[in-house]
Tab-separated table of C-alpha atoms and ligand atoms in Angstrom:
chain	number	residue	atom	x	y	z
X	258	UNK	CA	174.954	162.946	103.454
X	259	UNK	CA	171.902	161.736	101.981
X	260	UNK	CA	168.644	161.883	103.776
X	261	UNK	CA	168.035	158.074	104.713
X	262	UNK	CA	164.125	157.318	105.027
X	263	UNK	CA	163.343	155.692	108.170
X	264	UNK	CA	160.603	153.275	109.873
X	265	UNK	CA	159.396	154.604	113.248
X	266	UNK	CA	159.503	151.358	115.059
X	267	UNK	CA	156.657	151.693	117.091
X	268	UNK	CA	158.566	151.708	120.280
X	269	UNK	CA	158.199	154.692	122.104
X	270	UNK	CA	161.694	156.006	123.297
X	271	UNK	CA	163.667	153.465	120.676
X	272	UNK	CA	163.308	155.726	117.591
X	273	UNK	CA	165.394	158.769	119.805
X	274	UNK	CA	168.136	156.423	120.197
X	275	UNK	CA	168.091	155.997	116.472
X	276	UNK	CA	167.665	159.488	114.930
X	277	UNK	CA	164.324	158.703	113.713
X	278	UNK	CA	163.726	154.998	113.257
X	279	UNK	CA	165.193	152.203	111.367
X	280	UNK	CA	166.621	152.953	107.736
X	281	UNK	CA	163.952	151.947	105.322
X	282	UNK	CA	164.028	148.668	103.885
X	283	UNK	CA	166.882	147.312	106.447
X	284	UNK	CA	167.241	143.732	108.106
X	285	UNK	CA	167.496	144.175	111.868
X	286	UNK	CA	167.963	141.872	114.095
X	287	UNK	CA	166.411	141.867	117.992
X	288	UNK	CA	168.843	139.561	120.168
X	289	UNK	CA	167.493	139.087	123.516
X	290	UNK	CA	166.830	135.800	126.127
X	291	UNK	CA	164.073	134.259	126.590
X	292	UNK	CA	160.940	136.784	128.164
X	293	UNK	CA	163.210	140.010	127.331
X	294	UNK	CA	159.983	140.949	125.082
X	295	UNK	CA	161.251	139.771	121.615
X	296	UNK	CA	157.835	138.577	120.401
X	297	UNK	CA	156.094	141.578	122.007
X	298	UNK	CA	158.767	143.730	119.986
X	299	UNK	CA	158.026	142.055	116.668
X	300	UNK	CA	154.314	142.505	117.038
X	301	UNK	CA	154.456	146.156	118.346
X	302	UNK	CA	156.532	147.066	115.421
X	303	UNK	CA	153.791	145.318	112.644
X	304	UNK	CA	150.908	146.890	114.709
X	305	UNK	CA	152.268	150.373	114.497
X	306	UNK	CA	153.278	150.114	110.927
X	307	UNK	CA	149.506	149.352	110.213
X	308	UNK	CA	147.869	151.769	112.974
X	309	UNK	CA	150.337	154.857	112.386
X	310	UNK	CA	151.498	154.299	108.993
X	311	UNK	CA	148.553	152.460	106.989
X	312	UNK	CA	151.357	149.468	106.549
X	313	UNK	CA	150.703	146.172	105.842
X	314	UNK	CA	152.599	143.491	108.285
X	315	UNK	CA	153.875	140.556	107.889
X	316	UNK	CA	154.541	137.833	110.742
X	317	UNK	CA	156.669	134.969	110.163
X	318	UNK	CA	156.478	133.063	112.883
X	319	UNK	CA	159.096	129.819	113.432
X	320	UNK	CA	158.449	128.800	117.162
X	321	UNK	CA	154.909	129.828	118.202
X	322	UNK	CA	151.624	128.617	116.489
X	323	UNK	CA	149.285	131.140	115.398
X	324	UNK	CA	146.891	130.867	117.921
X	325	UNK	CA	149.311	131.667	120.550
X	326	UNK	CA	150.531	134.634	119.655
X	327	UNK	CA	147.111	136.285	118.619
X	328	UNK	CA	146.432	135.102	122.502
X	329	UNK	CA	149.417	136.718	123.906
X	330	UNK	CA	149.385	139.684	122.163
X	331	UNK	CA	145.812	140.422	122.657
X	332	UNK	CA	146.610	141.456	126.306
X	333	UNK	CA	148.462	144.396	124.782
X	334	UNK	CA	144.988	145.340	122.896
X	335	UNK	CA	146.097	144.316	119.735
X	336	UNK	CA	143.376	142.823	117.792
X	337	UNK	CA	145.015	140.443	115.024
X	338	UNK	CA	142.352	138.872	113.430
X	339	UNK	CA	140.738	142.225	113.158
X	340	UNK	CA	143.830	142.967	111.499
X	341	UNK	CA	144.262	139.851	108.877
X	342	UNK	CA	140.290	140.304	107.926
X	343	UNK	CA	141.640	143.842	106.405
X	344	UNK	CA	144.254	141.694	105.132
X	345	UNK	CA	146.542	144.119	106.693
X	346	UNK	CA	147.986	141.524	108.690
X	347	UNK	CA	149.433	137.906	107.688
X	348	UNK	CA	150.886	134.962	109.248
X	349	UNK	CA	153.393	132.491	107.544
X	350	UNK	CA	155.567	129.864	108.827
X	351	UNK	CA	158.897	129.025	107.222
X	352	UNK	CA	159.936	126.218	109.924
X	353	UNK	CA	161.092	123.274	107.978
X	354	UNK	CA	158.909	120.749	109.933
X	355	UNK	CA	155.337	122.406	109.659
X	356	UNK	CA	153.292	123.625	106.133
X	357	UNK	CA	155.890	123.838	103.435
X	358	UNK	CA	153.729	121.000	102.082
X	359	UNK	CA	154.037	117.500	100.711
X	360	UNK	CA	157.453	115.879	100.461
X	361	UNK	CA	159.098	118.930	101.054
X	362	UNK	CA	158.693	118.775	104.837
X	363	UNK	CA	161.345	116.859	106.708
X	364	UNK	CA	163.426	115.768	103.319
X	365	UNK	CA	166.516	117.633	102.553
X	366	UNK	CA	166.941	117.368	98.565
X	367	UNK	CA	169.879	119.179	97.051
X	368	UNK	CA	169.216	121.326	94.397
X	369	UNK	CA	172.797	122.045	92.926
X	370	UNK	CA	174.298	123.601	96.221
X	371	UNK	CA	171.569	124.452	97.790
X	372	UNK	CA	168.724	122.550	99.471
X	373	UNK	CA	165.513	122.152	99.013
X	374	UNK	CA	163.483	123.544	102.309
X	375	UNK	CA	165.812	126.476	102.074
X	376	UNK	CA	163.908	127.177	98.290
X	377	UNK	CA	160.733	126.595	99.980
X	378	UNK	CA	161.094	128.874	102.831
X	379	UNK	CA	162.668	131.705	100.633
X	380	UNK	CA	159.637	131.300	97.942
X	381	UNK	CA	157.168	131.044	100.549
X	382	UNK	CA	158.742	134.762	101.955
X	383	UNK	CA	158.413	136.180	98.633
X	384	UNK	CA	155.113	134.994	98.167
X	385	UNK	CA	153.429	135.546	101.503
X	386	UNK	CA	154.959	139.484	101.090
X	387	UNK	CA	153.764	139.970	98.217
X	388	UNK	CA	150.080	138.890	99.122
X	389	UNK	CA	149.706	141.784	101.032
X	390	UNK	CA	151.772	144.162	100.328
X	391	UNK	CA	153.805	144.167	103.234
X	392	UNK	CA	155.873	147.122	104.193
X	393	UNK	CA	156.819	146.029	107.360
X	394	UNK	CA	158.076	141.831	108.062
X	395	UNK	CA	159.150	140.442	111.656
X	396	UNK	CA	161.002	136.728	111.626
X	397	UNK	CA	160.265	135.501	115.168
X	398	UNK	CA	162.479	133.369	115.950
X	399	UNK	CA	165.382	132.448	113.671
X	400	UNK	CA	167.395	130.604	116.132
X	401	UNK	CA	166.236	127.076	115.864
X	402	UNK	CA	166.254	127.742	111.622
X	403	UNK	CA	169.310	128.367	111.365
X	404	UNK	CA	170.702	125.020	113.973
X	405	UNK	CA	168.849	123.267	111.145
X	406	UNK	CA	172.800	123.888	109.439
X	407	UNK	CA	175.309	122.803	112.192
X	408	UNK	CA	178.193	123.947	109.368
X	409	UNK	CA	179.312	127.004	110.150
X	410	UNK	CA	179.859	128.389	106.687
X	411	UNK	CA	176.596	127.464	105.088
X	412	UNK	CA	174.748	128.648	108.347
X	413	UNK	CA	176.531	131.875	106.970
X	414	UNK	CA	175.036	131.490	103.917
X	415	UNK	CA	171.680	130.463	104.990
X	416	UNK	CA	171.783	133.817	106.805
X	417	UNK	CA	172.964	135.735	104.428
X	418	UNK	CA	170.010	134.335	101.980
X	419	UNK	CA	167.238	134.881	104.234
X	420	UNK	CA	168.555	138.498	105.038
X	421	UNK	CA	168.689	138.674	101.302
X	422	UNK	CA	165.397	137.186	100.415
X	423	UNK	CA	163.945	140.011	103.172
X	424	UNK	CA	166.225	142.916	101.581
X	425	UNK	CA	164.038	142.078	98.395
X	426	UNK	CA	160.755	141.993	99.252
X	427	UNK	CA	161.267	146.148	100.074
X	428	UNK	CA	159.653	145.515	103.302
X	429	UNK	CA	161.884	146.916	106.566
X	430	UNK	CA	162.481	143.764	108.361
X	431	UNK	CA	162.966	143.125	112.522
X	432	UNK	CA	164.698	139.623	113.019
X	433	UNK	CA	164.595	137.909	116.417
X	434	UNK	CA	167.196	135.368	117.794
X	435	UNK	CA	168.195	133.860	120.957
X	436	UNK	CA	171.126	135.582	122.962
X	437	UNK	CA	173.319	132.420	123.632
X	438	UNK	CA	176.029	134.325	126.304
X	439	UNK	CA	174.363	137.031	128.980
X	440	UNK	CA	176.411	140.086	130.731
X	441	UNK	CA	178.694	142.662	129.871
X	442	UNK	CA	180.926	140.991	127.844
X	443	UNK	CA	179.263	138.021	125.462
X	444	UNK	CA	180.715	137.228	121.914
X	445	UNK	CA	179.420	138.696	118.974
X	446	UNK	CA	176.970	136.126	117.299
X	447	UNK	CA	177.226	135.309	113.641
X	448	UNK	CA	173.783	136.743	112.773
X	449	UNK	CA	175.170	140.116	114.500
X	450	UNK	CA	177.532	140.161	111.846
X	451	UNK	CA	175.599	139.411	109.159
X	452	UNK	CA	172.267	141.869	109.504
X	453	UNK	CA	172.048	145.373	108.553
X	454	UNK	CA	171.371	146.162	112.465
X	455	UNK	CA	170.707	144.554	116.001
X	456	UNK	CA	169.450	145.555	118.729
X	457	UNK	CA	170.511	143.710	122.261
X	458	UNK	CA	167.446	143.166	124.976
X	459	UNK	CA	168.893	142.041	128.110
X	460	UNK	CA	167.660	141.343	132.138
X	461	UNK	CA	171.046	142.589	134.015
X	462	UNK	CA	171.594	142.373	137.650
X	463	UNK	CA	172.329	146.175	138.555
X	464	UNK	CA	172.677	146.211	142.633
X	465	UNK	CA	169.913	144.285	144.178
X	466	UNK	CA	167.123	144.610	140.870
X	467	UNK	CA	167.062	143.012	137.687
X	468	UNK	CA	166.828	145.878	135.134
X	469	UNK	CA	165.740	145.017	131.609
X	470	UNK	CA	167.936	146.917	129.518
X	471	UNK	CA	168.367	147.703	125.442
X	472	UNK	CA	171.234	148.514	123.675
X	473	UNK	CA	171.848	149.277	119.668
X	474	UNK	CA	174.931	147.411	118.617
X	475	UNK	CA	175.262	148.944	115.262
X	476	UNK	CA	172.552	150.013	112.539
X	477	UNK	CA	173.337	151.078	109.038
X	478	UNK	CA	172.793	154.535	107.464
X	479	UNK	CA	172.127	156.233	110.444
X	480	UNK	CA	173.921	158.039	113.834
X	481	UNK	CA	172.786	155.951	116.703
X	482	UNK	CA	172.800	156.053	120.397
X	483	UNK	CA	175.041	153.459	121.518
X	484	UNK	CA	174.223	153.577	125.452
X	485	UNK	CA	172.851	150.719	127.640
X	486	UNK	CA	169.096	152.229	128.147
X	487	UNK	CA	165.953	151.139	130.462
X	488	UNK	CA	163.341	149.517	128.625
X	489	UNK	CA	160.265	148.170	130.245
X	490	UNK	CA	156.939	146.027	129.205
X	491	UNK	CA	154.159	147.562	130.340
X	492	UNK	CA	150.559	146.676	129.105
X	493	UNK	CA	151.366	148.900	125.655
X	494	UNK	CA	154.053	146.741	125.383
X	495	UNK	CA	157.476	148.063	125.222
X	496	UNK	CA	158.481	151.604	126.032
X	497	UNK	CA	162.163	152.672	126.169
X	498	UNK	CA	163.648	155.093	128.378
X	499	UNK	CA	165.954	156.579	126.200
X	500	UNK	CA	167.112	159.589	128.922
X	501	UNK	CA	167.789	158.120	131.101
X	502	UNK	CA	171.201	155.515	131.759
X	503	UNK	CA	171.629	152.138	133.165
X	504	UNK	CA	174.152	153.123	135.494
I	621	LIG	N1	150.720	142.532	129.853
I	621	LIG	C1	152.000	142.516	130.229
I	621	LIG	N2	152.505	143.460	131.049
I	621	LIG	C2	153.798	143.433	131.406
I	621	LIG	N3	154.673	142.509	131.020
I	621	LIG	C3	154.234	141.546	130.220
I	621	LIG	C4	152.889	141.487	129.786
I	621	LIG	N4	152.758	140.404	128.995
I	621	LIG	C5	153.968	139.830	128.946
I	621	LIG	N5	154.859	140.498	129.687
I	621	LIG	C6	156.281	140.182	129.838
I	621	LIG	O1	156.770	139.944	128.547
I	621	LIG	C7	157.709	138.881	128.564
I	621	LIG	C8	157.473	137.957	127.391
I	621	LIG	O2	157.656	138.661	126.218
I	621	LIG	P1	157.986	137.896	124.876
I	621	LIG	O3	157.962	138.908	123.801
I	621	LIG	O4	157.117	136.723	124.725
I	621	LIG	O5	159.476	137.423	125.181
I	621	LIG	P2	160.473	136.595	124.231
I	621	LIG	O6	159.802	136.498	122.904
I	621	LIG	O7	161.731	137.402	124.210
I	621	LIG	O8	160.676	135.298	124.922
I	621	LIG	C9	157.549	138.157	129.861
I	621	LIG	O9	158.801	138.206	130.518
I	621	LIG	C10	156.521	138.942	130.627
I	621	LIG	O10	157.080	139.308	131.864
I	622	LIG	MG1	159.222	134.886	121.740
């Protein structure tokens, strides 16, 4: 077998349960409810790659303004604007509704097959990772993107465009979507499918405590620990329990 290079996530505990870290240049996706730590995961993973690994991050952010998240994620210690004057840190947006400028906005022009804010969002990707160099991307969240397409099969190919618009750029890529079913036995969502790798957070109801628990569905390239695992956010952010079991 070929020795894959991997991306330490920054999650202490998560890179055991994948031999190393995620296969370089990968699209993963995070699937978790809301408050399971999604955002906090994306961030943790871009503020590592730049701390540990001298790699430039880039956040695209579809639900939460700018401002919010360099508020949020400041309780962790993480200085962004520190980070973004080094220019090792970015922001973008990609939401159909806000900054893809002029017309482009809210109209939905067909260009041969394919539409128009679609183009937009996958130039302004290119673009924005290029500016900096980045090594590392996080897509927080996806969910409400891809609704934009209530047809099934070109929400499939909207997918499989942005995952191949990431693949591109080089950079290793974390993903974040809603989880639409809870417990032990949810359907498989079509993002799952699609991405390289995906990673469940979940809140399950173990006796009388809620335990917030992760589990890797499947990652490319690499052995991986397929257990149910503790995870817990603590003011470092997240830190995974990776010896110890769920039940
Ligand atoms: N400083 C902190 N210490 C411990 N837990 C925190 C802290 N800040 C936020 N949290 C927890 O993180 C969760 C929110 O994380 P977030 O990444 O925004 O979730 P998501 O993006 O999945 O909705 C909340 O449930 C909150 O309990
Ligand atoms: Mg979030």
């Amino acid at each position: 077998m070929s020795k894959v290079e991997r991306v330490p996530s920054g999650i202490p505990g998560l890179d055991d349960m994948l031999y190393g870290g995620i296969p370089k240049g990968r699209v993963v996706l995070v699937v978790g409810g809301p408050g399971t730590g999604k955002t906090i995961f994306c961030a943790q993973f871009l503020v590592s790659g730049i701390r540990d690994y001298n790699e430039p991050g880039l956040f695209i952010s579809l639900d939460e303004s700018r401002h919010h998240i360099i508020r949020e994620m400041a309780s962790f210690g993480w200085d962004i604007p520190e980070l973004e004057r080094r220019n090792m840190w970015a922001f973008t947006d990609i939401s159909p509704t806000r900054h893809l400028g002029g017309d482009v906005k809210t109209e939905k022009l067909a260009i041969g097959k394919r539409d128009f804010s679609l183009e937009a969002a996958m130039g302004e990707i290119r673009r924005s990772a290029k500016a900096i160099s980045a090594k590392r991307i996080a897509v927080d969240p996806i969910t409400s993107f891809i609704f934009q397409y209530p047809d099934i099969i070109q929400r499939r190919s909207v997918i499989l465009e942005l995952i191949e618009a990431l693949t591109l750029t080089g950079a290793t890529t974390v993903i974040t979507t809603e989880l639409r079913m809870t417990g032990l036995e949810r359907s498989v969502q079509l993002e799952e499918y699609l991405a390289h790798g995906v990673i469940i957070l979940q809140t399950l109801q173990i006796g009388k405590s809620a335990t917030r628990v992760i589990q890797i569905e499947k990652m490319r390239e690499t052995p991986i620990d397929t257990q149910m695992r503790p995870y817990r956010i603590t003011e470092n952010g997240l830190e995974v329990y990776s010896r110890e079991s769920v039940f």
